[in-house]
Amino acid sequence: MKLIVSDIWKSYNGNAVLKDCSFSFDSNNTYALMGPNGSGKSTFLRICSLLEEPDKGEINYFSGENILKKDIGLRRRITLVLPKVGMFNTTVLKNVAYGLKVRGMGRKEIEERASNALEFVGLTHKRDQNALTLSSGEAQRLGIARAIVIEPEIIFLDEPTASIDMKNTKIIEDIIIKMKEQKGTIIILTTHDIAQAERLAEKILLMNEGKIISIPPF
Amino acid sequence: MTGFRVKHGMTKCNMETLTEGFRKALSLILNLDKELLGIICLSLKVSGLALLISTALGLPIGALMGLKRFPLRGVVVSFMNTFMGLPPVVVGLFVYLLLSRSGPLGFMGLLYTPSAMVIAQTILAFPIVTSLSHSAIVSVDPIMQQASITLGATSSQVTLTIIGEARYGIMSGVIAAFGRVMAEVGAILIVGGNIAGYTRVMTTTIALETDKGNFELAIALGIILLLISLSINIFLHLIQKKSMIRTK
């Protein structure tokens, strides 16, 4: 087991979004989390990636360390790609380098790893362009490059293909499949597209009434 | 009829004075007149130092106001916005009372020194830098903060990232503050005393020389002030143009 979520509760203005939510995620697996809008998928991802704190509950991963301790070293082993990527007003390369720079890596290593990540998502030709000029599909690919460059053990992808065209959806799906094959990380993504969930994930989960339930394979 | 003749005569005289003033002013500028250069240098020194201090204080406070939640935050923001329009003469009066011999800081002997002028200009520039830095920081998309957290930034790295994202807005604020203190005359006249070769700067010299009827130096300094103002505006325009990329 690599990630164990136990009895997570979260409410906004008295409305419970997550109710006693528990699940165990295995290593080297990809999970697709599905459910209607407002079912708590994004909240679940934001809590697991430490963007938000739950009202109650525990998240343990990597040999029982509690993620809620907010240990920066522990936090740096996971990442979340937001649906709206949030690009820094600088070049594409510097956007990718950000996660390495905050970890205090050397310039040469940053340059090399960032270039590799850009190649991985097919954005090498845009490396010196301002990231704010990218299309939404390219921006999403940049978001993934920023995430994989830090070599996390768990990547959360919140609706990675929402509001992008079919061509870019295909490109991003191919990148996710390539990530599964090469990187060996736990990937947990949210989607509304059941066909996409089947294409990308080994396990499909459904968020229902603030709880996660596993759907057996079709 | 006499009144008209007198008025017409005065206009003619003023035009001649103006032309002659311009001619002499250009000669002063082109010959790099020592007195002129001294005044410009002191102006830049006083305003530059005031800007440096107000930025060193105003930027962190603006960032704090923009990024942290604390009691009476709204009141502090409103006060800062109000202080952006502080009348220079009121600031001059306030600093004068503080630094005058009978004032609480009179023992420091700063009145009628360049230091007093720096203090007055810092008080004028500080709310501008603080308020505009705060505005620039709150206008950064909150998603940027979340993005930096998810990429492993510590809280101080997140703060620096947000300040970096707001850099064009902050620079605009700093430049606007510089424009304000460079053009200001009321406060520094009161606390500096306009002493030749010591506290006489561009704006106070213009006021004094105009009173005396010595237009050439006043015009020369006026031209230089306009050129500085033009440079500031061009720089601001370039910053705004560069930041426009965000909205594309």
Coordinates of C-alpha atoms in Angstrom, one line a residue:
Chain A
M1 CA 0.0 0.0 0.0
K2 CA 1.3 3.4 -0.8
L3 CA -1.5 5.8 0.0
I4 CA -4.2 5.1 2.7
V5 CA -7.0 7.6 3.2
S6 CA -8.9 7.0 6.4
D7 CA -12.2 8.5 7.6
I8 CA -11.8 11.9 5.9
W9 CA -14.6 14.4 6.5
K10 CA -14.9 17.8 4.9
S11 CA -17.7 20.4 5.0
Y12 CA -18.1 23.8 3.4
N13 CA -20.6 26.1 5.2
G14 CA -22.2 23.2 6.9
N15 CA -22.6 21.1 3.7
A16 CA -20.6 17.9 4.0
V17 CA -18.7 17.1 0.8
L18 CA -16.7 14.2 2.1
K19 CA -18.2 11.9 4.7
D20 CA -16.1 9.3 6.3
C21 CA -14.2 8.9 3.0
S22 CA -11.7 6.0 3.0
F23 CA -9.7 4.2 0.4
S24 CA -6.3 2.5 -0.1
F25 CA -4.3 3.2 -3.3
D26 CA -1.7 0.6 -4.4
S27 CA 1.6 1.6 -6.0
N28 CA 2.1 1.4 -9.8
N29 CA -1.6 1.8 -10.5
T30 CA -3.7 4.4 -12.2
Y31 CA -7.0 5.3 -10.7
A32 CA -9.8 7.3 -12.3
L33 CA -12.1 9.0 -9.9
M34 CA -15.6 9.7 -11.4
G35 CA -18.8 11.2 -10.1
P36 CA -21.2 14.1 -10.8
N37 CA -20.2 17.8 -10.4
G38 CA -20.0 18.7 -6.7
S39 CA -19.5 15.1 -5.6
G40 CA -16.2 15.9 -3.9
K41 CA -13.7 14.6 -6.4
S42 CA -11.7 17.8 -6.5
T43 CA -11.9 18.3 -2.8
F44 CA -10.6 14.8 -2.3
L45 CA -7.6 15.5 -4.5
R46 CA -6.9 18.9 -2.9
I47 CA -6.9 17.3 0.5
C48 CA -4.6 14.5 -0.5
S49 CA -2.2 17.0 -2.1
L50 CA -2.3 19.2 1.1
L51 CA -3.9 22.2 -0.6
E52 CA -6.7 21.9 2.0
E53 CA -7.0 20.3 5.3
P54 CA -9.8 17.9 6.2
D55 CA -12.1 18.5 9.2
K56 CA -11.4 15.0 10.4
G57 CA -9.5 12.0 9.3
E58 CA -6.0 10.8 8.4
I59 CA -3.9 10.3 5.3
N60 CA -1.0 8.0 5.5
Y61 CA 1.5 7.1 2.8
F62 CA 5.0 5.9 2.4
S63 CA 5.4 3.5 5.3
G64 CA 2.7 5.0 7.5
E65 CA 3.9 8.7 7.5
N66 CA 1.0 11.0 8.1
I67 CA 0.7 13.5 5.3
L68 CA -1.2 15.9 7.4
K69 CA 1.9 16.7 9.4
K70 CA 2.7 19.1 6.6
D71 CA 6.3 18.0 6.5
I72 CA 7.7 19.8 3.4
G73 CA 9.9 16.8 2.6
L74 CA 7.0 14.5 2.6
R75 CA 4.8 17.0 0.7
R76 CA 7.4 17.3 -2.1
R77 CA 6.9 13.6 -3.0
I78 CA 3.4 14.3 -4.3
T79 CA 1.9 16.8 -6.7
L80 CA -1.4 17.9 -8.1
V81 CA -2.0 19.3 -11.6
L82 CA -4.9 21.7 -11.3
P83 CA -7.6 21.9 -13.9
K84 CA -6.6 25.6 -14.5
V85 CA -2.8 25.1 -14.5
G86 CA -1.8 28.5 -13.2
M87 CA 1.3 29.3 -15.3
F88 CA 3.9 31.7 -14.1
N89 CA 4.5 34.8 -16.2
T90 CA 7.8 33.6 -17.6
T91 CA 9.1 31.2 -20.2
V92 CA 7.9 27.7 -20.6
L93 CA 11.3 26.3 -19.5
K94 CA 11.3 28.4 -16.3
N95 CA 7.8 27.2 -15.5
V96 CA 9.0 23.6 -15.7
A97 CA 12.1 24.4 -13.8
Y98 CA 10.1 26.0 -10.9
G99 CA 9.6 22.8 -8.9
L100 CA 13.3 22.0 -9.1
K101 CA 14.4 25.5 -8.3
V102 CA 12.4 25.5 -5.0
R103 CA 14.2 22.3 -4.1
G104 CA 17.5 24.0 -4.5
M105 CA 18.8 22.0 -7.4
G106 CA 21.9 23.0 -9.4
R107 CA 21.4 25.0 -12.6
K108 CA 22.8 22.3 -14.9
E109 CA 20.6 19.6 -13.5
I110 CA 17.5 21.8 -13.6
E111 CA 18.2 22.7 -17.3
E112 CA 18.7 19.0 -18.2
R113 CA 15.6 17.7 -16.3
A114 CA 13.4 20.5 -17.4
S115 CA 14.4 19.9 -21.1
N116 CA 13.7 16.2 -20.7
A117 CA 10.2 16.9 -19.2
L118 CA 9.4 19.3 -22.1
E119 CA 10.5 16.7 -24.6
F120 CA 8.3 14.2 -22.8
V121 CA 5.2 16.3 -23.3
G122 CA 6.2 17.5 -26.8
L123 CA 6.8 21.2 -25.9
T124 CA 10.5 21.5 -26.6
H125 CA 9.8 23.9 -29.5
K126 CA 8.0 26.3 -27.1
R127 CA 10.7 26.3 -24.3
D128 CA 11.6 30.0 -24.7
Q129 CA 8.1 31.2 -25.3
N130 CA 6.2 33.0 -22.5
A131 CA 3.9 30.4 -20.9
L132 CA 0.9 32.7 -20.9
T133 CA 0.8 32.6 -24.7
L134 CA 0.2 28.8 -24.8
S135 CA -3.1 27.4 -25.9
S136 CA -5.2 25.6 -23.2
G137 CA -4.1 22.2 -24.5
E138 CA -0.5 23.2 -24.4
A139 CA -1.0 24.7 -20.9
Q140 CA -2.3 21.4 -19.6
R141 CA 0.7 19.6 -21.1
L142 CA 3.0 22.2 -19.4
G143 CA 1.2 21.5 -16.1
I144 CA 2.0 17.8 -16.5
A145 CA 5.6 18.6 -17.4
R146 CA 5.9 20.7 -14.3
A147 CA 4.6 17.8 -12.3
I148 CA 6.7 15.0 -13.8
V149 CA 9.9 16.9 -13.7
I150 CA 10.0 16.7 -9.8
E151 CA 9.6 12.9 -10.1
P152 CA 6.8 12.6 -7.6
E153 CA 5.6 9.3 -6.2
I154 CA 2.0 10.2 -6.5
I155 CA 0.5 12.5 -9.2
F156 CA -3.1 13.8 -8.9
L157 CA -4.6 15.1 -12.1
D158 CA -7.8 17.1 -11.6
E159 CA -9.7 16.8 -14.9
P160 CA -6.7 16.9 -17.1
T161 CA -8.7 17.1 -20.4
A162 CA -11.5 19.3 -19.3
S163 CA -12.3 22.1 -21.8
I164 CA -9.7 21.1 -24.4
D165 CA -10.2 19.8 -27.9
M166 CA -10.1 16.2 -29.1
K167 CA -6.7 16.4 -30.6
N168 CA -5.1 17.7 -27.4
T169 CA -7.2 15.3 -25.3
K170 CA -5.5 12.5 -27.3
I171 CA -2.1 14.0 -26.8
I172 CA -2.6 14.2 -23.0
E173 CA -4.0 10.7 -22.8
D174 CA -0.9 9.5 -24.6
I175 CA 1.3 11.4 -22.2
I176 CA -0.5 9.8 -19.2
I177 CA -0.1 6.3 -20.7
K178 CA 3.6 7.0 -21.3
M179 CA 3.9 8.2 -17.7
K180 CA 2.4 5.0 -16.5
E181 CA 4.8 2.9 -18.5
Q182 CA 8.0 4.9 -17.7
K183 CA 7.6 6.7 -14.4
G184 CA 6.0 4.0 -12.2
T185 CA 4.1 6.5 -10.1
I186 CA 0.6 6.3 -8.6
I187 CA -1.7 8.4 -10.9
I188 CA -5.0 9.4 -9.5
L189 CA -7.1 11.4 -12.0
T190 CA -10.6 12.8 -12.1
T191 CA -12.7 12.6 -15.2
H192 CA -16.3 12.7 -16.4
D193 CA -15.6 10.5 -19.4
I194 CA -16.1 6.8 -18.7
A195 CA -14.3 5.8 -21.9
Q196 CA -11.3 7.9 -21.0
A197 CA -11.3 6.4 -17.5
E198 CA -11.2 2.9 -19.1
R199 CA -8.5 3.9 -21.5
L200 CA -6.2 5.3 -18.8
A201 CA -7.0 3.6 -15.5
E202 CA -6.6 0.1 -14.1
K203 CA -9.2 1.0 -11.4
I204 CA -12.3 3.2 -11.7
L205 CA -13.6 4.7 -8.6
L206 CA -17.0 6.4 -8.0
M207 CA -17.5 9.2 -5.6
N208 CA -20.9 8.9 -4.1
E209 CA -22.4 10.8 -1.2
G210 CA -18.9 11.8 -0.1
K211 CA -17.5 8.3 -0.2
I212 CA -15.3 6.5 -2.6
I213 CA -16.5 3.1 -3.9
S214 CA -14.6 0.9 -6.3
I215 CA -16.3 -0.2 -9.5
P216 CA -15.5 -3.7 -10.6
P217 CA -14.0 -3.9 -14.2
F218 CA -16.7 -4.0 -17.0
Chain B
M1 CA -8.2 101.3 -23.5
T2 CA -5.2 101.9 -21.4
G3 CA -5.8 98.7 -19.6
F4 CA -5.7 96.8 -23.0
R5 CA -2.5 98.4 -24.0
V6 CA -0.8 97.6 -20.7
K7 CA -2.1 94.0 -21.0
H8 CA -0.8 93.7 -24.6
G9 CA 2.5 95.1 -23.6
M10 CA 2.9 92.7 -20.7
T11 CA 2.1 89.7 -23.0
K12 CA 4.8 90.8 -25.5
C13 CA 7.3 91.3 -22.7
N14 CA 6.5 87.8 -21.3
M15 CA 6.9 86.2 -24.7
E16 CA 10.3 87.8 -25.0
T17 CA 11.2 86.8 -21.5
L18 CA 10.1 83.3 -22.2
T19 CA 12.1 83.0 -25.5
E20 CA 15.2 84.5 -23.8
G21 CA 14.6 82.2 -20.8
F22 CA 14.5 79.2 -23.1
R23 CA 17.6 80.2 -24.9
K24 CA 19.6 80.7 -21.7
A25 CA 18.1 77.5 -20.2
L26 CA 19.3 75.5 -23.1
S27 CA 22.7 77.1 -22.8
L28 CA 22.8 76.1 -19.1
I29 CA 21.8 72.5 -19.9
L30 CA 24.2 72.2 -22.8
N31 CA 27.1 73.7 -20.9
L32 CA 26.4 71.4 -17.9
D33 CA 26.2 74.3 -15.5
K34 CA 27.6 73.4 -12.1
E35 CA 24.8 74.9 -10.1
L36 CA 22.2 73.2 -12.3
L37 CA 23.9 69.8 -12.0
G38 CA 24.3 70.2 -8.2
I39 CA 20.5 70.9 -7.9
I40 CA 19.6 67.9 -10.1
C41 CA 22.0 65.6 -8.2
L42 CA 20.5 66.6 -4.8
S43 CA 16.9 66.1 -6.2
L44 CA 17.7 62.7 -7.4
K45 CA 19.6 61.8 -4.2
V46 CA 16.8 62.9 -1.9
S47 CA 14.0 61.4 -4.0
G48 CA 16.0 58.2 -4.7
L49 CA 16.7 57.6 -1.1
A50 CA 13.1 58.4 -0.1
L51 CA 12.0 55.9 -2.7
L52 CA 14.4 53.2 -1.6
I53 CA 13.3 53.5 2.1
S54 CA 9.6 53.6 1.2
T55 CA 10.0 50.6 -1.1
A56 CA 12.0 48.6 1.6
L57 CA 9.1 49.3 4.0
G58 CA 6.1 49.5 1.7
L59 CA 6.7 46.3 -0.3
P60 CA 6.7 43.9 2.6
I61 CA 3.8 45.7 4.2
G62 CA 1.9 45.7 1.0
A63 CA 2.6 42.0 0.6
L64 CA 1.5 41.3 4.1
M65 CA -1.7 43.2 3.5
G66 CA -2.3 41.2 0.3
L67 CA -1.4 37.7 1.5
K68 CA -2.3 37.5 5.1
R69 CA -5.6 37.8 6.9
F70 CA -5.4 39.8 10.2
P71 CA -7.9 41.9 12.3
L72 CA -8.7 45.3 10.9
R73 CA -7.0 44.5 7.6
G74 CA -9.8 46.3 5.7
V75 CA -9.3 49.4 7.8
V76 CA -5.5 49.4 7.2
V77 CA -6.1 49.1 3.4
S78 CA -8.5 52.0 3.5
F79 CA -6.1 54.1 5.5
M80 CA -3.3 53.4 3.0
N81 CA -5.4 54.2 0.1
T82 CA -6.4 57.5 1.7
F83 CA -2.8 58.4 2.6
M84 CA -1.9 58.1 -1.1
G85 CA -3.4 61.5 -1.6
L86 CA -1.7 63.1 1.4
P87 CA -1.2 66.9 0.7
P88 CA 2.5 67.6 0.7
V89 CA 2.2 70.8 2.7
V90 CA 0.4 68.9 5.4
V91 CA 3.2 66.3 5.5
G92 CA 5.7 69.2 5.5
L93 CA 4.0 70.8 8.4
F94 CA 3.8 67.5 10.3
V95 CA 7.5 66.7 9.8
Y96 CA 8.4 70.3 10.6
L97 CA 6.6 70.1 14.0
L98 CA 8.3 66.8 14.7
L99 CA 11.8 68.0 13.9
S100 CA 11.6 71.6 15.0
R101 CA 13.7 72.4 18.1
S102 CA 10.7 72.3 20.4
G103 CA 9.3 69.1 18.7
P104 CA 9.7 65.6 20.0
L105 CA 12.6 64.8 17.6
G106 CA 14.1 68.3 17.7
F107 CA 17.2 67.0 19.6
M108 CA 18.3 65.3 16.4
G109 CA 18.9 68.6 14.6
L110 CA 17.5 67.4 11.3
L111 CA 15.4 70.4 10.3
Y112 CA 16.6 72.2 7.2
T113 CA 18.8 69.3 6.2
P114 CA 18.5 66.9 3.2
S115 CA 17.6 64.1 5.8
A116 CA 14.5 66.0 6.8
M117 CA 13.6 66.2 3.1
V118 CA 14.1 62.4 2.7
I119 CA 11.8 61.8 5.8
A120 CA 9.1 64.0 4.3
Q121 CA 9.3 62.4 0.9
T122 CA 9.4 58.9 2.4
I123 CA 6.1 59.7 4.2
L124 CA 4.6 60.8 0.8
A125 CA 5.9 57.8 -1.2
F126 CA 5.3 55.1 1.4
P127 CA 1.5 54.8 1.1
I128 CA 1.8 54.9 -2.7
V129 CA 4.3 52.0 -2.8
T130 CA 2.4 50.1 -0.1
S131 CA -1.1 50.5 -1.6
L132 CA -0.1 49.8 -5.2
S133 CA 2.0 46.8 -4.1
H134 CA -1.0 45.5 -2.2
S135 CA -3.3 46.0 -5.2
A136 CA -0.8 44.3 -7.5
I137 CA -0.5 41.3 -5.1
V138 CA -4.2 40.8 -4.6
S139 CA -4.8 40.9 -8.4
V140 CA -2.5 37.9 -8.9
D141 CA -4.7 34.9 -9.6
P142 CA -5.1 32.8 -6.4
I143 CA -4.4 29.7 -8.5
M144 CA -0.7 30.8 -8.7
Q145 CA -0.4 30.3 -4.9
Q146 CA -2.0 26.9 -5.2
A147 CA 0.3 26.0 -8.2
S148 CA 3.4 26.9 -6.2
I149 CA 2.3 24.8 -3.2
T150 CA 1.6 21.8 -5.4
L151 CA 5.0 22.1 -6.9
G152 CA 6.6 21.9 -3.4
A153 CA 7.3 25.5 -2.5
T154 CA 7.7 26.5 1.1
S155 CA 5.5 29.3 2.5
S156 CA 8.3 31.9 2.0
Q157 CA 8.9 30.6 -1.5
V158 CA 5.2 30.9 -2.2
T159 CA 5.2 34.5 -1.0
L160 CA 8.2 35.4 -3.2
T161 CA 6.6 33.7 -6.2
I162 CA 3.4 35.8 -5.7
I163 CA 5.5 39.0 -5.4
G164 CA 7.4 37.9 -8.5
E165 CA 4.1 37.5 -10.4
A166 CA 3.0 40.9 -9.2
R167 CA 6.3 42.5 -10.3
Y168 CA 4.9 44.7 -13.0
G169 CA 2.2 46.2 -10.8
I170 CA 4.7 46.7 -8.0
M171 CA 7.2 48.4 -10.4
S172 CA 4.4 50.7 -11.6
G173 CA 3.7 51.7 -8.0
V174 CA 7.4 52.4 -7.3
I175 CA 7.7 54.5 -10.4
A176 CA 4.4 56.4 -9.6
A177 CA 5.8 57.1 -6.2
F178 CA 9.1 58.4 -7.7
G179 CA 7.1 60.7 -10.0
R180 CA 5.2 62.0 -7.1
V181 CA 8.2 62.8 -4.9
M182 CA 10.3 64.2 -7.8
A183 CA 7.5 66.7 -8.6
E184 CA 6.7 67.6 -5.0
V185 CA 7.5 71.0 -3.7
G186 CA 5.4 71.8 -0.6
A187 CA 6.9 69.4 2.0
I188 CA 10.5 69.8 1.1
L189 CA 10.2 73.6 1.0
I190 CA 8.9 73.6 4.6
V191 CA 11.4 71.1 6.1
G192 CA 14.4 71.8 3.8
G193 CA 14.3 75.5 3.9
N194 CA 15.5 75.9 0.3
I195 CA 19.1 76.6 1.3
A196 CA 21.3 77.2 -1.7
G197 CA 23.8 74.5 -2.3
Y198 CA 22.5 72.4 0.6
T199 CA 18.7 71.8 0.5
R200 CA 17.8 73.5 -2.8
V201 CA 16.3 71.0 -5.2
M202 CA 14.7 71.3 -8.6
T203 CA 11.1 72.1 -7.6
T204 CA 12.0 74.5 -4.8
T205 CA 14.5 76.3 -7.1
I206 CA 11.8 76.7 -9.8
A207 CA 9.5 78.2 -7.2
L208 CA 12.2 80.6 -5.9
E209 CA 13.7 81.7 -9.2
T210 CA 10.2 82.3 -10.6
D211 CA 9.5 84.6 -7.7
K212 CA 12.8 86.4 -8.3
G213 CA 12.1 86.7 -12.0
N214 CA 15.2 84.6 -12.9
F215 CA 13.4 82.5 -15.5
E216 CA 16.4 80.8 -17.2
L217 CA 17.4 78.5 -14.3
A218 CA 13.7 77.9 -13.6
I219 CA 13.0 77.0 -17.2
A220 CA 16.1 74.8 -17.5
L221 CA 15.0 72.9 -14.4
G222 CA 11.5 72.7 -15.7
I223 CA 12.7 71.2 -18.9
I224 CA 14.7 68.6 -17.0
L225 CA 11.8 67.8 -14.7
L226 CA 9.6 67.3 -17.8
L227 CA 12.2 65.0 -19.3
I228 CA 12.4 63.0 -16.1
S229 CA 8.6 62.8 -16.0
L230 CA 8.5 61.8 -19.7
S231 CA 11.1 59.0 -19.0
I232 CA 9.1 57.8 -16.1
N233 CA 5.9 57.6 -18.2
I234 CA 7.7 55.9 -21.1
F235 CA 9.1 53.3 -18.6
L236 CA 5.6 52.9 -17.1
H237 CA 4.1 52.4 -20.5
L238 CA 6.7 49.7 -21.3
I239 CA 6.0 47.9 -18.0
Q240 CA 2.3 48.0 -18.7
K241 CA 2.8 46.8 -22.3
K242 CA 4.9 43.9 -21.0
S243 CA 2.3 43.0 -18.3
M244 CA -0.5 43.1 -20.9
I245 CA 0.7 39.6 -22.1
R246 CA -1.1 38.2 -19.0
T247 CA -4.5 39.2 -20.3
K248 CA -4.0 37.9 -23.8

